[in-house]
Short mmCIF file of C-alpha atoms and ligand atoms in Angstrom, two decimals:
data_model
loop_
_atom_site.label_atom_id
_atom_site.label_comp_id
_atom_site.label_asym_id
_atom_site.label_seq_id
_atom_site.Cartn_x
_atom_site.Cartn_y
_atom_site.Cartn_z
CA MET A 1 13.72 -22.24 14.85
CA ALA A 2 16.71 -22.85 12.57
CA THR A 3 19.87 -21.79 14.36
CA THR A 4 21.31 -20.17 11.25
CA ILE A 5 19.07 -18.04 9.07
CA ARG A 6 20.41 -17.13 5.69
CA ASN A 7 17.53 -17.12 3.24
CA ILE A 8 14.39 -15.15 4.03
CA VAL A 9 11.06 -14.82 2.19
CA ILE A 10 8.74 -12.05 3.37
CA LEU A 11 5.10 -11.69 2.30
CA THR A 12 3.48 -8.30 2.82
CA GLY A 13 -0.18 -7.30 2.58
CA ALA A 14 -2.39 -4.25 2.95
CA GLY A 15 -1.71 -4.04 6.70
CA ILE A 16 1.83 -2.78 6.10
CA SER A 17 0.46 0.23 4.21
CA ALA A 18 -2.50 0.90 6.54
CA GLU A 19 -0.59 3.41 8.66
CA SER A 20 0.37 5.25 5.47
CA GLY A 21 -3.35 5.90 4.99
CA ILE A 22 -4.14 3.28 2.35
CA ASP A 23 -7.37 1.34 3.03
CA THR A 24 -7.12 -2.36 3.76
CA PHE A 25 -9.37 -4.71 1.79
CA ARG A 26 -11.14 -6.53 4.59
CA ALA A 27 -10.58 -5.72 8.25
CA GLY A 28 -11.08 -1.95 8.22
CA ALA A 29 -8.02 -0.16 9.49
CA ASN A 30 -8.35 3.03 11.52
CA GLY A 31 -11.95 2.14 12.40
CA GLY A 32 -13.25 2.98 8.90
CA PRO A 33 -14.90 0.71 6.34
CA SER A 34 -12.56 -1.52 4.33
CA LEU A 35 -12.21 -1.19 0.57
CA TRP A 36 -14.32 -4.25 -0.23
CA GLU A 37 -17.07 -2.92 2.03
CA GLN A 38 -17.16 0.24 -0.06
CA HIS A 39 -16.89 -1.43 -3.49
CA ARG A 40 -18.04 -4.87 -4.62
CA VAL A 41 -15.22 -7.09 -5.91
CA GLU A 42 -17.52 -8.30 -8.73
CA ASP A 43 -18.02 -4.69 -9.90
CA VAL A 44 -14.43 -3.51 -10.03
CA ALA A 45 -11.88 -6.29 -9.62
CA THR A 46 -12.60 -9.06 -12.11
CA PRO A 47 -11.97 -9.42 -15.87
CA GLU A 48 -15.75 -9.79 -16.29
CA ALA A 49 -16.35 -6.45 -14.56
CA PHE A 50 -13.84 -4.79 -16.91
CA ALA A 51 -15.51 -6.32 -19.98
CA ARG A 52 -18.97 -5.27 -18.74
CA ASP A 53 -18.24 -1.74 -17.53
CA PRO A 54 -14.70 -0.57 -18.32
CA ASP A 55 -15.52 3.04 -17.38
CA LEU A 56 -16.44 2.07 -13.83
CA VAL A 57 -13.33 -0.10 -13.43
CA HIS A 58 -11.06 2.59 -14.88
CA ARG A 59 -12.54 5.25 -12.58
CA PHE A 60 -11.99 3.01 -9.54
CA TYR A 61 -8.33 2.38 -10.41
CA ASP A 62 -7.75 6.01 -11.47
CA MET A 63 -8.90 7.04 -8.00
CA ARG A 64 -6.65 4.48 -6.29
CA ARG A 65 -3.66 5.34 -8.51
CA ALA A 66 -4.04 9.04 -7.70
CA ALA A 67 -4.49 8.33 -3.98
CA ILE A 68 -1.33 6.25 -3.51
CA GLN A 69 0.75 9.03 -5.00
CA THR A 70 -0.27 11.25 -2.07
CA LYS A 71 0.82 8.65 0.54
CA ARG A 72 4.22 8.05 2.06
CA PRO A 73 6.08 4.96 3.30
CA ASN A 74 5.85 4.36 7.05
CA PRO A 75 8.51 2.94 9.43
CA ALA A 76 7.57 -0.65 8.49
CA HIS A 77 8.44 -0.06 4.81
CA VAL A 78 11.61 1.75 5.84
CA ALA A 79 12.67 -1.13 8.10
CA LEU A 80 12.21 -3.68 5.30
CA ALA A 81 14.18 -1.44 2.92
CA ARG A 82 16.98 -1.38 5.47
CA LEU A 83 16.84 -5.17 5.76
CA ASP A 84 17.04 -5.38 1.96
CA ALA A 85 20.07 -3.09 1.94
CA GLU A 86 21.89 -4.86 4.79
CA TRP A 87 20.88 -8.54 4.81
CA PRO A 88 23.86 -10.58 3.58
CA GLY A 89 21.89 -13.71 2.73
CA SER A 90 19.19 -14.09 0.13
CA LEU A 91 15.95 -12.19 0.61
CA LEU A 92 12.75 -11.92 -1.37
CA ILE A 93 10.01 -9.47 -0.38
CA VAL A 94 6.83 -10.67 -2.05
CA THR A 95 4.14 -8.03 -1.81
CA GLN A 96 0.45 -8.40 -2.54
CA ASN A 97 0.25 -4.62 -2.48
CA VAL A 98 -0.05 -2.66 -5.69
CA ASP A 99 1.24 0.57 -4.14
CA ASP A 100 4.88 1.62 -4.55
CA LEU A 101 5.66 2.28 -0.88
CA HIS A 102 8.26 -0.49 -0.62
CA GLU A 103 10.16 1.02 -3.57
CA ARG A 104 9.90 4.56 -2.25
CA ALA A 105 11.17 3.49 1.18
CA GLY A 106 14.13 1.84 -0.51
CA ALA A 107 14.96 4.69 -2.88
CA PRO A 108 17.32 6.57 -0.48
CA LEU A 109 19.16 3.29 0.14
CA GLY A 110 19.62 2.44 -3.52
CA HIS A 111 16.12 1.08 -4.21
CA ASN A 112 14.44 -2.12 -3.12
CA GLN A 113 16.14 -4.66 -5.34
CA ARG A 114 14.64 -7.81 -3.87
CA LEU A 115 10.95 -7.06 -4.31
CA LEU A 116 8.26 -8.87 -6.28
CA HIS A 117 4.73 -7.48 -6.87
CA MET A 118 2.67 -10.67 -7.17
CA HIS A 119 -0.62 -8.74 -7.68
CA GLY A 120 0.79 -6.15 -10.09
CA GLU A 121 1.33 -2.42 -9.69
CA HIS A 122 -0.92 0.65 -9.73
CA LEU A 123 1.79 2.68 -11.42
CA LYS A 124 1.92 0.54 -14.54
CA ALA A 125 -0.47 0.19 -17.45
CA TRP A 126 -0.69 -3.02 -19.46
CA CYS A 127 -1.46 -2.81 -23.15
CA THR A 128 -3.93 -5.48 -24.21
CA SER A 129 -2.84 -4.96 -27.84
CA CYS A 130 0.97 -5.22 -27.70
CA ASP A 131 1.21 -6.86 -24.22
CA ILE A 132 3.81 -4.31 -23.03
CA ARG A 133 3.66 -2.77 -19.56
CA SER A 134 4.52 0.92 -19.28
CA PRO A 135 5.06 3.15 -16.25
CA TRP A 136 1.80 5.03 -15.66
CA ARG A 137 0.86 7.79 -13.19
CA LYS A 138 -2.19 9.46 -14.73
CA GLU A 139 -5.71 8.31 -15.49
CA LEU A 140 -6.75 5.57 -17.91
CA SER A 141 -10.45 6.38 -18.10
CA SER A 142 -9.90 8.80 -21.00
CA ARG A 143 -8.48 5.83 -22.99
CA PRO A 144 -5.02 7.29 -23.70
CA PRO A 145 -2.93 5.54 -26.37
CA CYS A 146 -0.32 2.96 -25.44
CA PRO A 147 3.07 4.77 -25.51
CA VAL A 148 4.57 1.77 -27.36
CA CYS A 149 2.03 0.77 -30.04
CA GLY A 150 -0.53 3.59 -29.96
CA ALA A 151 -3.54 1.31 -29.46
CA ARG A 152 -6.19 2.50 -27.00
CA GLY A 153 -6.28 -0.76 -25.07
CA LEU A 154 -4.53 -0.01 -21.81
CA ARG A 155 -5.73 -1.64 -18.59
CA PRO A 156 -4.46 -1.37 -15.02
CA ASP A 157 -1.54 -3.77 -14.45
CA VAL A 158 -3.30 -5.22 -11.44
CA VAL A 159 -4.11 -8.92 -10.99
CA TRP A 160 -7.88 -9.28 -10.70
CA PHE A 161 -9.84 -12.09 -9.04
CA GLY A 162 -9.78 -15.04 -11.41
CA GLU A 163 -6.37 -14.09 -12.86
CA MET A 164 -3.03 -15.73 -12.11
CA PRO A 165 -0.69 -13.78 -9.81
CA TYR A 166 2.71 -12.95 -11.22
CA ARG A 167 5.96 -14.92 -10.92
CA MET A 168 4.63 -17.81 -8.86
CA GLY A 169 7.55 -20.00 -10.01
CA ASP A 170 10.06 -17.52 -8.58
CA ILE A 171 8.14 -17.34 -5.29
CA TYR A 172 7.97 -21.12 -4.81
CA ALA A 173 11.66 -21.43 -5.75
CA ALA A 174 12.55 -18.87 -3.06
CA LEU A 175 10.37 -20.68 -0.50
CA ARG A 176 12.18 -23.94 -1.23
CA GLU A 177 15.50 -22.27 -0.37
CA ALA A 178 14.19 -20.33 2.64
CA ASP A 179 15.13 -20.75 6.28
CA LEU A 180 12.53 -18.23 7.44
CA PHE A 181 9.14 -17.13 6.09
CA VAL A 182 7.64 -13.93 7.51
CA SER A 183 4.10 -12.76 6.80
CA ILE A 184 3.32 -9.10 7.51
CA GLY A 185 -0.08 -7.37 7.54
CA THR A 186 -2.15 -9.82 5.55
CA SER A 187 -5.45 -11.45 6.49
CA GLY A 188 -4.62 -14.78 4.84
CA ALA A 189 -7.92 -14.68 2.97
CA VAL A 190 -6.69 -14.73 -0.63
CA TYR A 191 -4.93 -17.65 -2.28
CA PRO A 192 -2.34 -18.48 -3.48
CA ALA A 193 -0.56 -16.06 -1.08
CA ALA A 194 -2.56 -17.38 1.87
CA GLY A 195 -1.12 -20.84 1.18
CA PHE A 196 2.55 -19.82 1.40
CA VAL A 197 2.68 -20.47 5.14
CA GLN A 198 1.52 -24.04 4.65
CA ASN A 199 4.07 -24.56 1.84
CA ALA A 200 6.77 -23.17 4.11
CA VAL A 201 5.81 -25.38 7.06
CA GLU A 202 5.78 -28.47 4.82
CA LEU A 203 9.26 -27.53 3.59
CA GLY A 204 10.52 -27.28 7.18
CA VAL A 205 10.88 -23.49 7.05
CA HIS A 206 10.41 -21.53 10.29
CA THR A 207 7.37 -19.22 10.02
CA LEU A 208 6.66 -15.91 11.73
CA GLU A 209 3.56 -13.72 11.45
CA LEU A 210 3.54 -10.00 12.23
CA ASN A 211 -0.01 -8.65 12.16
CA LEU A 212 -2.38 -6.35 13.96
CA GLU A 213 -4.63 -9.22 15.00
CA GLU A 214 -4.80 -12.98 14.61
CA SER A 215 -5.42 -13.87 10.95
CA GLN A 216 -7.18 -16.81 9.34
CA GLY A 217 -3.84 -18.56 9.04
CA SER A 218 -2.39 -17.68 12.45
CA ARG A 219 -2.60 -21.19 13.84
CA MET A 220 -0.30 -22.41 11.05
CA PHE A 221 2.60 -20.10 12.01
CA HIS A 222 5.26 -21.21 14.46
CA GLU A 223 5.17 -17.73 15.98
CA THR A 224 2.79 -14.75 15.80
CA ARG A 225 3.57 -11.25 17.09
CA LEU A 226 0.64 -8.87 17.28
CA GLY A 227 0.89 -5.09 16.93
CA VAL A 228 0.93 -2.28 14.40
CA ALA A 229 3.36 -2.80 11.55
CA SER A 230 5.18 0.49 12.22
CA GLU A 231 6.27 -0.94 15.58
CA VAL A 232 6.55 -4.72 15.23
CA VAL A 233 8.37 -4.69 11.87
CA PRO A 234 11.25 -2.33 12.87
CA THR A 235 11.65 -4.29 16.13
CA TRP A 236 11.92 -7.58 14.25
CA VAL A 237 14.32 -6.11 11.66
CA ASP A 238 16.59 -4.80 14.43
CA GLU A 239 16.50 -8.26 15.97
CA ILE A 240 17.35 -10.17 12.80
CA LEU A 241 20.14 -7.72 11.96
CA GLY A 242 21.55 -8.34 15.43
CA ARG A 243 20.92 -4.89 16.79
CA ASP A 244 18.53 -5.59 19.63
N1 LIG B 1 -0.30 -3.17 11.15
C1 LIG B 1 -0.29 -4.50 10.88
N2 LIG B 1 -1.35 -5.15 10.37
C2 LIG B 1 -2.45 -4.43 10.09
C3 LIG B 1 -2.54 -3.04 10.34
C4 LIG B 1 -1.38 -2.40 10.89
N3 LIG B 1 -1.35 -1.09 11.17
N4 LIG B 1 -3.77 -2.62 9.97
C5 LIG B 1 -4.43 -3.70 9.53
N5 LIG B 1 -3.65 -4.80 9.60
C6 LIG B 1 -3.96 -6.18 9.22
C7 LIG B 1 -5.41 -6.58 9.41
O1 LIG B 1 -5.61 -7.05 10.72
C8 LIG B 1 -5.57 -7.69 8.36
O2 LIG B 1 -5.21 -8.95 8.90
O3 LIG B 1 -3.71 -6.31 7.83
C9 LIG B 1 -4.55 -7.31 7.26
C10 LIG B 1 -5.16 -6.75 6.01
O4 LIG B 1 -5.92 -7.75 5.40
P1 LIG B 1 -6.63 -7.51 3.98
O5 LIG B 1 -7.36 -6.22 3.99
O6 LIG B 1 -7.42 -8.73 3.67
O7 LIG B 1 -5.41 -7.33 2.96
P2 LIG B 1 -4.52 -8.44 2.23
O8 LIG B 1 -4.35 -9.63 3.10
O9 LIG B 1 -3.32 -7.74 1.75
O10 LIG B 1 -5.44 -8.82 1.01
C11 LIG B 1 -4.96 -9.75 0.06
O11 LIG B 1 -6.87 -9.35 -1.29
O12 LIG B 1 -8.48 -8.27 -2.56
C12 LIG B 1 -7.23 -8.52 -2.35
O13 LIG B 1 -5.79 -8.31 -4.13
C13 LIG B 1 -6.10 -7.77 -2.88
O14 LIG B 1 -3.75 -8.08 -2.44
C14 LIG B 1 -5.04 -8.06 -1.85
C15 LIG B 1 -5.46 -9.41 -1.30
#
């Protein structure tokens, strides 16, 4: 491991929000069925599904958007917000999650500034007419008008299967500068995020995985620590901030 760590890239996935009560996509957290066991990806999470049956897709995302607003950040989100507030070097938290729990954990500390939602955000609507994204908390299934242009063409601002995740150039640039890459609560099943560990290793970056169980990519990490995010993440943050 590099003796001096200055630049950190962190990737988070559904596992960091599991203890807040948000379903994971694959491995079912809390013993229940995972999201993609309850809903077929091809029915609700592709551009083709939206073109075929927009009502179904809107209802699915309306339900998810309403649900996340009833959830609260857990100690893992709070620990990363503290790291963001206190880490003197560069830091980029790349989240695959579309919830706003990282932001809400950071709010009391002056907001999470160094956060990137590569798969979009539940609390934004994207206008397919004027291309502008607006903050959004309510439903979209009633086809409300875009607050900017008035057209009734809003869609969830969520990256679907077959679409390009956001700000990949910024993520790869941060990885090139990184001394440490940390992956938290993700199964490593969905690319391009699943490939970040390999990019990091090839760039000579030290890699650490914090997850409930071994993931598909575990063997690629220099180090894996298993446990629930609410415990392993605060422990690691204390360690890196020199408080252990
Ligand atoms: N603490 C830490 N890890 C946990 C916890 C927990 N309390 N609970 C579950 N996990 C782990 C699981 O073991 C699993 O490895 O979190 C991971 C969740 O994996 P997925 O459900 O596949 O979620 P994610 O990796 O974020 O999915 C990636 O797939 O369909 C999509 O677009 C969606 O962004 C998502 C992407």
